[in-house]
mmCIF file of C-alpha atoms in Angstrom:
data_model
loop_
_atom_site.group_PDB
_atom_site.id
_atom_site.type_symbol
_atom_site.label_atom_id
_atom_site.label_comp_id
_atom_site.label_asym_id
_atom_site.label_seq_id
_atom_site.Cartn_x
_atom_site.Cartn_y
_atom_site.Cartn_z
ATOM 1 C CA UNK A 1 115.092 69.122 146.963
ATOM 2 C CA UNK A 2 114.791 68.593 150.777
ATOM 3 C CA UNK A 3 118.553 68.762 151.421
ATOM 4 C CA UNK A 4 119.831 71.437 153.864
ATOM 5 C CA UNK A 5 120.208 74.980 152.556
ATOM 6 C CA UNK A 6 123.579 76.734 152.942
ATOM 7 C CA UNK A 7 124.063 80.480 153.057
ATOM 8 C CA UNK A 8 127.151 82.673 152.594
ATOM 9 C CA UNK A 9 130.359 81.951 150.687
ATOM 10 C CA UNK A 10 132.186 78.651 151.095
ATOM 11 C CA UNK A 11 135.951 78.427 150.789
ATOM 12 C CA UNK A 12 137.384 75.626 148.678
ATOM 13 C CA UNK A 13 138.733 72.643 150.597
ATOM 14 C CA UNK A 14 140.624 71.376 147.561
ATOM 15 C CA UNK A 15 138.180 68.544 146.921
ATOM 16 C CA UNK A 16 135.590 67.986 144.195
ATOM 17 C CA UNK A 17 131.872 67.995 144.871
ATOM 18 C CA UNK A 18 130.492 64.766 143.464
ATOM 19 C CA UNK A 19 126.871 63.927 142.641
ATOM 20 C CA UNK A 20 125.538 60.474 141.904
ATOM 21 C CA UNK A 21 123.613 59.838 138.679
ATOM 22 C CA UNK A 22 120.343 61.791 138.638
ATOM 23 C CA UNK A 23 121.257 63.733 141.809
ATOM 24 C CA UNK A 24 120.735 67.403 141.131
ATOM 25 C CA UNK A 25 122.490 70.633 142.005
ATOM 26 C CA UNK A 26 119.518 72.877 142.776
ATOM 27 C CA UNK A 27 119.594 76.698 142.724
ATOM 28 C CA UNK A 28 116.986 79.261 143.778
ATOM 29 C CA UNK A 29 114.430 79.401 146.597
ATOM 30 C CA UNK A 30 111.889 77.503 144.507
ATOM 31 C CA UNK A 31 114.282 75.089 142.813
ATOM 32 C CA UNK A 32 114.494 77.446 139.805
ATOM 33 C CA UNK A 33 117.544 75.858 138.207
ATOM 34 C CA UNK A 34 118.715 72.251 138.267
ATOM 35 C CA UNK A 35 121.894 70.733 136.856
ATOM 36 C CA UNK A 36 122.402 66.993 136.743
ATOM 37 C CA UNK A 37 123.606 63.889 134.872
ATOM 38 C CA UNK A 38 121.254 60.922 134.565
ATOM 39 C CA UNK A 39 123.883 58.319 133.709
ATOM 40 C CA UNK A 40 123.613 58.943 129.952
ATOM 41 C CA UNK A 41 122.887 62.593 129.226
ATOM 42 C CA UNK A 42 123.577 65.962 130.848
ATOM 43 C CA UNK A 43 120.839 68.464 131.757
ATOM 44 C CA UNK A 44 120.640 72.151 132.616
ATOM 45 C CA UNK A 45 117.001 72.821 133.495
ATOM 46 C CA UNK A 46 115.676 76.308 134.289
ATOM 47 C CA UNK A 47 112.143 76.266 135.682
ATOM 48 C CA UNK A 48 111.442 79.860 134.597
ATOM 49 C CA UNK A 49 113.020 82.807 132.853
ATOM 50 C CA UNK A 50 115.836 82.547 130.332
ATOM 51 C CA UNK A 51 119.029 80.520 130.405
ATOM 52 C CA UNK A 52 121.801 83.018 129.695
ATOM 53 C CA UNK A 53 125.457 82.165 129.166
ATOM 54 C CA UNK A 54 127.883 85.053 129.499
ATOM 55 C CA UNK A 55 131.437 85.759 130.576
ATOM 56 C CA UNK A 56 130.471 88.399 133.111
ATOM 57 C CA UNK A 57 130.314 91.329 130.712
ATOM 58 C CA UNK A 58 129.049 89.970 127.380
ATOM 59 C CA UNK A 59 126.214 87.636 126.446
ATOM 60 C CA UNK A 60 127.392 84.548 124.560
ATOM 61 C CA UNK A 61 124.107 82.648 124.205
ATOM 62 C CA UNK A 62 120.531 82.923 125.405
ATOM 63 C CA UNK A 63 117.811 80.260 125.570
ATOM 64 C CA UNK A 64 114.123 81.037 126.139
ATOM 65 C CA UNK A 65 111.472 78.502 127.125
ATOM 66 C CA UNK A 66 108.897 78.111 124.329
ATOM 67 C CA UNK A 67 110.940 80.670 122.416
ATOM 68 C CA UNK A 68 114.182 81.383 120.657
ATOM 69 C CA UNK A 69 117.768 80.217 120.894
ATOM 70 C CA UNK A 70 120.133 83.146 120.343
ATOM 71 C CA UNK A 71 123.875 83.122 119.652
ATOM 72 C CA UNK A 72 126.058 86.218 120.015
ATOM 73 C CA UNK A 73 129.381 87.457 118.685
ATOM 74 C CA UNK A 74 131.099 90.196 120.706
ATOM 75 C CA UNK A 75 127.828 90.824 122.564
ATOM 76 C CA UNK A 76 125.883 91.271 119.302
ATOM 77 C CA UNK A 77 123.188 88.773 118.340
ATOM 78 C CA UNK A 78 124.061 87.046 115.076
ATOM 79 C CA UNK A 79 121.810 83.959 114.955
ATOM 80 C CA UNK A 80 118.440 82.977 116.374
ATOM 81 C CA UNK A 81 115.721 80.395 115.931
ATOM 82 C CA UNK A 82 112.199 81.681 115.218
ATOM 83 C CA UNK A 83 108.710 80.189 114.886
ATOM 84 C CA UNK A 84 109.285 80.128 111.106
ATOM 85 C CA UNK A 85 112.837 78.699 111.135
ATOM 86 C CA UNK A 86 116.077 80.590 111.728
ATOM 87 C CA UNK A 87 117.355 84.141 111.200
ATOM 88 C CA UNK A 88 120.876 85.475 110.756
ATOM 89 C CA UNK A 89 121.836 89.079 111.450
ATOM 90 C CA UNK A 90 124.565 90.138 109.040
ATOM 91 C CA UNK A 91 126.090 88.050 106.270
ATOM 92 C CA UNK A 92 126.066 84.270 106.086
ATOM 93 C CA UNK A 93 129.151 82.347 105.048
ATOM 94 C CA UNK A 94 128.896 78.765 103.751
ATOM 95 C CA UNK A 95 131.675 76.352 102.865
ATOM 96 C CA UNK A 96 135.435 76.954 103.000
ATOM 97 C CA UNK A 97 135.175 80.472 104.370
ATOM 98 C CA UNK A 98 135.714 82.051 107.769
ATOM 99 C CA UNK A 99 134.414 85.581 107.098
ATOM 100 C CA UNK A 100 131.749 86.315 104.421
ATOM 101 C CA UNK A 101 133.094 88.784 101.863
ATOM 102 C CA UNK A 102 131.127 90.421 99.045
ATOM 103 C CA UNK A 103 130.421 93.800 97.507
ATOM 104 C CA UNK A 104 127.186 94.520 99.366
ATOM 105 C CA UNK A 105 125.980 95.335 102.870
ATOM 106 C CA UNK A 106 124.600 91.878 103.656
ATOM 107 C CA UNK A 107 124.377 88.643 101.751
ATOM 108 C CA UNK A 108 125.198 84.956 101.475
ATOM 109 C CA UNK A 109 128.747 84.035 100.488
ATOM 110 C CA UNK A 110 129.301 80.440 99.385
ATOM 111 C CA UNK A 111 132.920 79.540 98.799
ATOM 112 C CA UNK A 112 133.896 76.018 97.759
ATOM 113 C CA UNK A 113 137.284 74.447 98.401
ATOM 114 C CA UNK A 114 136.665 72.121 95.456
ATOM 115 C CA UNK A 115 135.342 72.444 91.925
ATOM 116 C CA UNK A 116 132.247 74.578 92.433
ATOM 117 C CA UNK A 117 129.760 76.337 94.709
ATOM 118 C CA UNK A 118 126.025 75.862 94.266
ATOM 119 C CA UNK A 119 122.606 76.827 95.544
ATOM 120 C CA UNK A 120 120.622 73.650 94.842
ATOM 121 C CA UNK A 121 116.818 74.021 94.965
ATOM 122 C CA UNK A 122 114.500 70.993 95.030
ATOM 123 C CA UNK A 123 110.987 70.235 96.254
ATOM 124 C CA UNK A 124 108.538 67.370 96.689
ATOM 125 C CA UNK A 125 107.742 67.391 92.959
ATOM 126 C CA UNK A 126 111.298 67.464 91.616
ATOM 127 C CA UNK A 127 112.853 65.142 94.207
ATOM 128 C CA UNK A 128 115.938 65.767 96.336
ATOM 129 C CA UNK A 129 118.796 64.122 94.393
ATOM 130 C CA UNK A 130 121.739 65.959 92.837
ATOM 131 C CA UNK A 131 120.173 65.536 89.376
ATOM 132 C CA UNK A 132 116.870 67.089 90.477
ATOM 133 C CA UNK A 133 115.738 70.702 90.745
ATOM 134 C CA UNK A 134 117.436 73.959 89.833
ATOM 135 C CA UNK A 135 121.014 75.144 90.397
ATOM 136 C CA UNK A 136 122.648 78.533 90.679
ATOM 137 C CA UNK A 137 126.181 77.378 90.081
ATOM 138 C CA UNK A 138 129.708 78.775 89.880
ATOM 139 C CA UNK A 139 132.349 76.308 88.721
ATOM 140 C CA UNK A 140 135.499 76.389 86.608
ATOM 141 C CA UNK A 141 135.274 80.171 86.257
ATOM 142 C CA UNK A 142 131.820 79.891 84.648
ATOM 143 C CA UNK A 143 128.410 80.869 86.057
ATOM 144 C CA UNK A 144 125.325 78.774 85.376
ATOM 145 C CA UNK A 145 121.550 78.957 85.862
ATOM 146 C CA UNK A 146 120.790 75.307 85.366
ATOM 147 C CA UNK A 147 117.455 73.482 85.295
ATOM 148 C CA UNK A 148 118.610 69.895 85.836
ATOM 149 C CA UNK A 149 115.368 68.228 84.775
ATOM 150 C CA UNK A 150 113.340 68.077 81.574
ATOM 151 C CA UNK A 151 111.270 71.054 82.737
ATOM 152 C CA UNK A 152 110.848 74.626 81.582
ATOM 153 C CA UNK A 153 112.914 77.465 82.991
ATOM 154 C CA UNK A 154 110.634 80.472 83.348
ATOM 155 C CA UNK A 155 111.687 84.116 83.653
ATOM 156 C CA UNK A 156 109.218 86.679 84.948
ATOM 157 C CA UNK A 157 108.696 90.128 86.416
ATOM 158 C CA UNK A 158 105.864 91.682 88.419
ATOM 159 C CA UNK A 159 104.712 88.159 89.425
ATOM 160 C CA UNK A 160 104.042 87.381 85.733
ATOM 161 C CA UNK A 161 105.759 84.841 83.469
ATOM 162 C CA UNK A 162 107.459 86.623 80.550
ATOM 163 C CA UNK A 163 109.808 84.178 78.802
ATOM 164 C CA UNK A 164 110.541 80.454 78.961
ATOM 165 C CA UNK A 165 113.311 78.097 77.939
ATOM 166 C CA UNK A 166 111.603 74.809 77.131
ATOM 167 C CA UNK A 167 113.100 71.810 78.897
ATOM 168 C CA UNK A 168 112.313 69.405 76.068
ATOM 169 C CA UNK A 169 114.111 71.235 73.227
ATOM 170 C CA UNK A 170 115.791 74.357 74.657
ATOM 171 C CA UNK A 171 113.665 76.825 72.652
ATOM 172 C CA UNK A 172 113.472 80.377 74.036
ATOM 173 C CA UNK A 173 109.863 81.574 73.656
ATOM 174 C CA UNK A 174 107.617 84.319 75.080
ATOM 175 C CA UNK A 175 105.005 83.249 77.610
ATOM 176 C CA UNK A 176 102.231 84.955 75.582
ATOM 177 C CA UNK A 177 101.803 85.367 71.835
ATOM 178 C CA UNK A 178 102.468 88.768 70.256
ATOM 179 C CA UNK A 179 103.105 90.418 73.642
ATOM 180 C CA UNK A 180 106.819 90.990 74.283
ATOM 181 C CA UNK A 181 109.644 92.663 72.349
ATOM 182 C CA UNK A 182 113.388 92.162 72.235
ATOM 183 C CA UNK A 183 114.789 95.668 72.361
ATOM 184 C CA UNK A 184 112.758 98.847 71.873
ATOM 185 C CA UNK A 185 112.822 102.054 69.830
ATOM 186 C CA UNK A 186 115.570 103.499 72.060
ATOM 187 C CA UNK A 187 117.691 100.401 72.770
ATOM 188 C CA UNK A 188 117.937 98.138 69.772
ATOM 189 C CA UNK A 189 119.710 94.809 69.372
ATOM 190 C CA UNK A 190 122.830 95.463 67.304
ATOM 191 C CA UNK A 191 122.933 92.289 65.145
ATOM 192 C CA UNK A 192 120.821 89.158 64.843
ATOM 193 C CA UNK A 193 122.662 86.090 63.557
ATOM 194 C CA UNK A 194 120.197 83.503 62.305
ATOM 195 C CA UNK A 195 119.496 80.942 59.620
ATOM 196 C CA UNK A 196 115.958 81.243 58.283
ATOM 197 C CA UNK A 197 113.944 84.234 59.460
ATOM 198 C CA UNK A 198 110.190 83.624 59.662
ATOM 199 C CA UNK A 199 108.021 86.751 59.671
ATOM 200 C CA UNK A 200 104.295 87.241 60.136
ATOM 201 C CA UNK A 201 101.965 90.117 60.839
ATOM 202 C CA UNK A 202 99.024 87.747 61.239
ATOM 203 C CA UNK A 203 96.167 89.428 63.050
ATOM 204 C CA UNK A 204 97.558 92.927 62.397
ATOM 205 C CA UNK A 205 97.010 94.465 58.955
ATOM 206 C CA UNK A 206 99.869 96.443 57.400
ATOM 207 C CA UNK A 207 99.756 100.166 56.648
ATOM 208 C CA UNK A 208 100.089 99.730 52.878
ATOM 209 C CA UNK A 209 97.113 97.679 51.713
ATOM 210 C CA UNK A 210 95.508 96.566 55.003
ATOM 211 C CA UNK A 211 96.436 92.904 54.531
ATOM 212 C CA UNK A 212 98.647 90.498 56.486
ATOM 213 C CA UNK A 213 100.878 87.679 55.491
ATOM 214 C CA UNK A 214 103.742 85.250 56.294
ATOM 215 C CA UNK A 215 107.273 85.406 54.870
ATOM 216 C CA UNK A 216 110.423 83.351 55.161
ATOM 217 C CA UNK A 217 113.778 84.956 54.435
#
């Protein structure tokens, strides 16, 4: 830092400028930027402000102390780190894909070069192995919503559980008794194919004689 200061432009003499390990190239009146190699790693160290990489007319990347890392495409920010994680502006492509393509304005496009593409969701309860958690899967021309464990798959709306597929036996059941319909008076199910049909109006008397009962057809 105490080396002589040079002013004005210097013409090249055709030779390299060489620095020993840990010697620094220092820029700015207060040593605002240092560049050096310590024998193992390479450092670019701004003392203040942002570290901006550009080609003279467009920003390529920007690094902020105690802040974000930003990456740009054609002078437009596409990726940044945040205090909560990361953020992507535009669509995100994953896998064997160079440009995300889909039918909507923005989204995530996962394209597999092999047998299938998957969003695999696990947590500290389920574990992190391939056989744990829940998959949204496209493979072999088929689409799957797949609970990989012996756990219920729950469907809900308005932050309320409505229907479940039991993990133990695969039964499809409502989350509350005598609460939800399949179809309505305007949009009815066309056909129901079943073996035995078990009927009950238990708890609700009929309009004929005010009684209730159970039937099996």
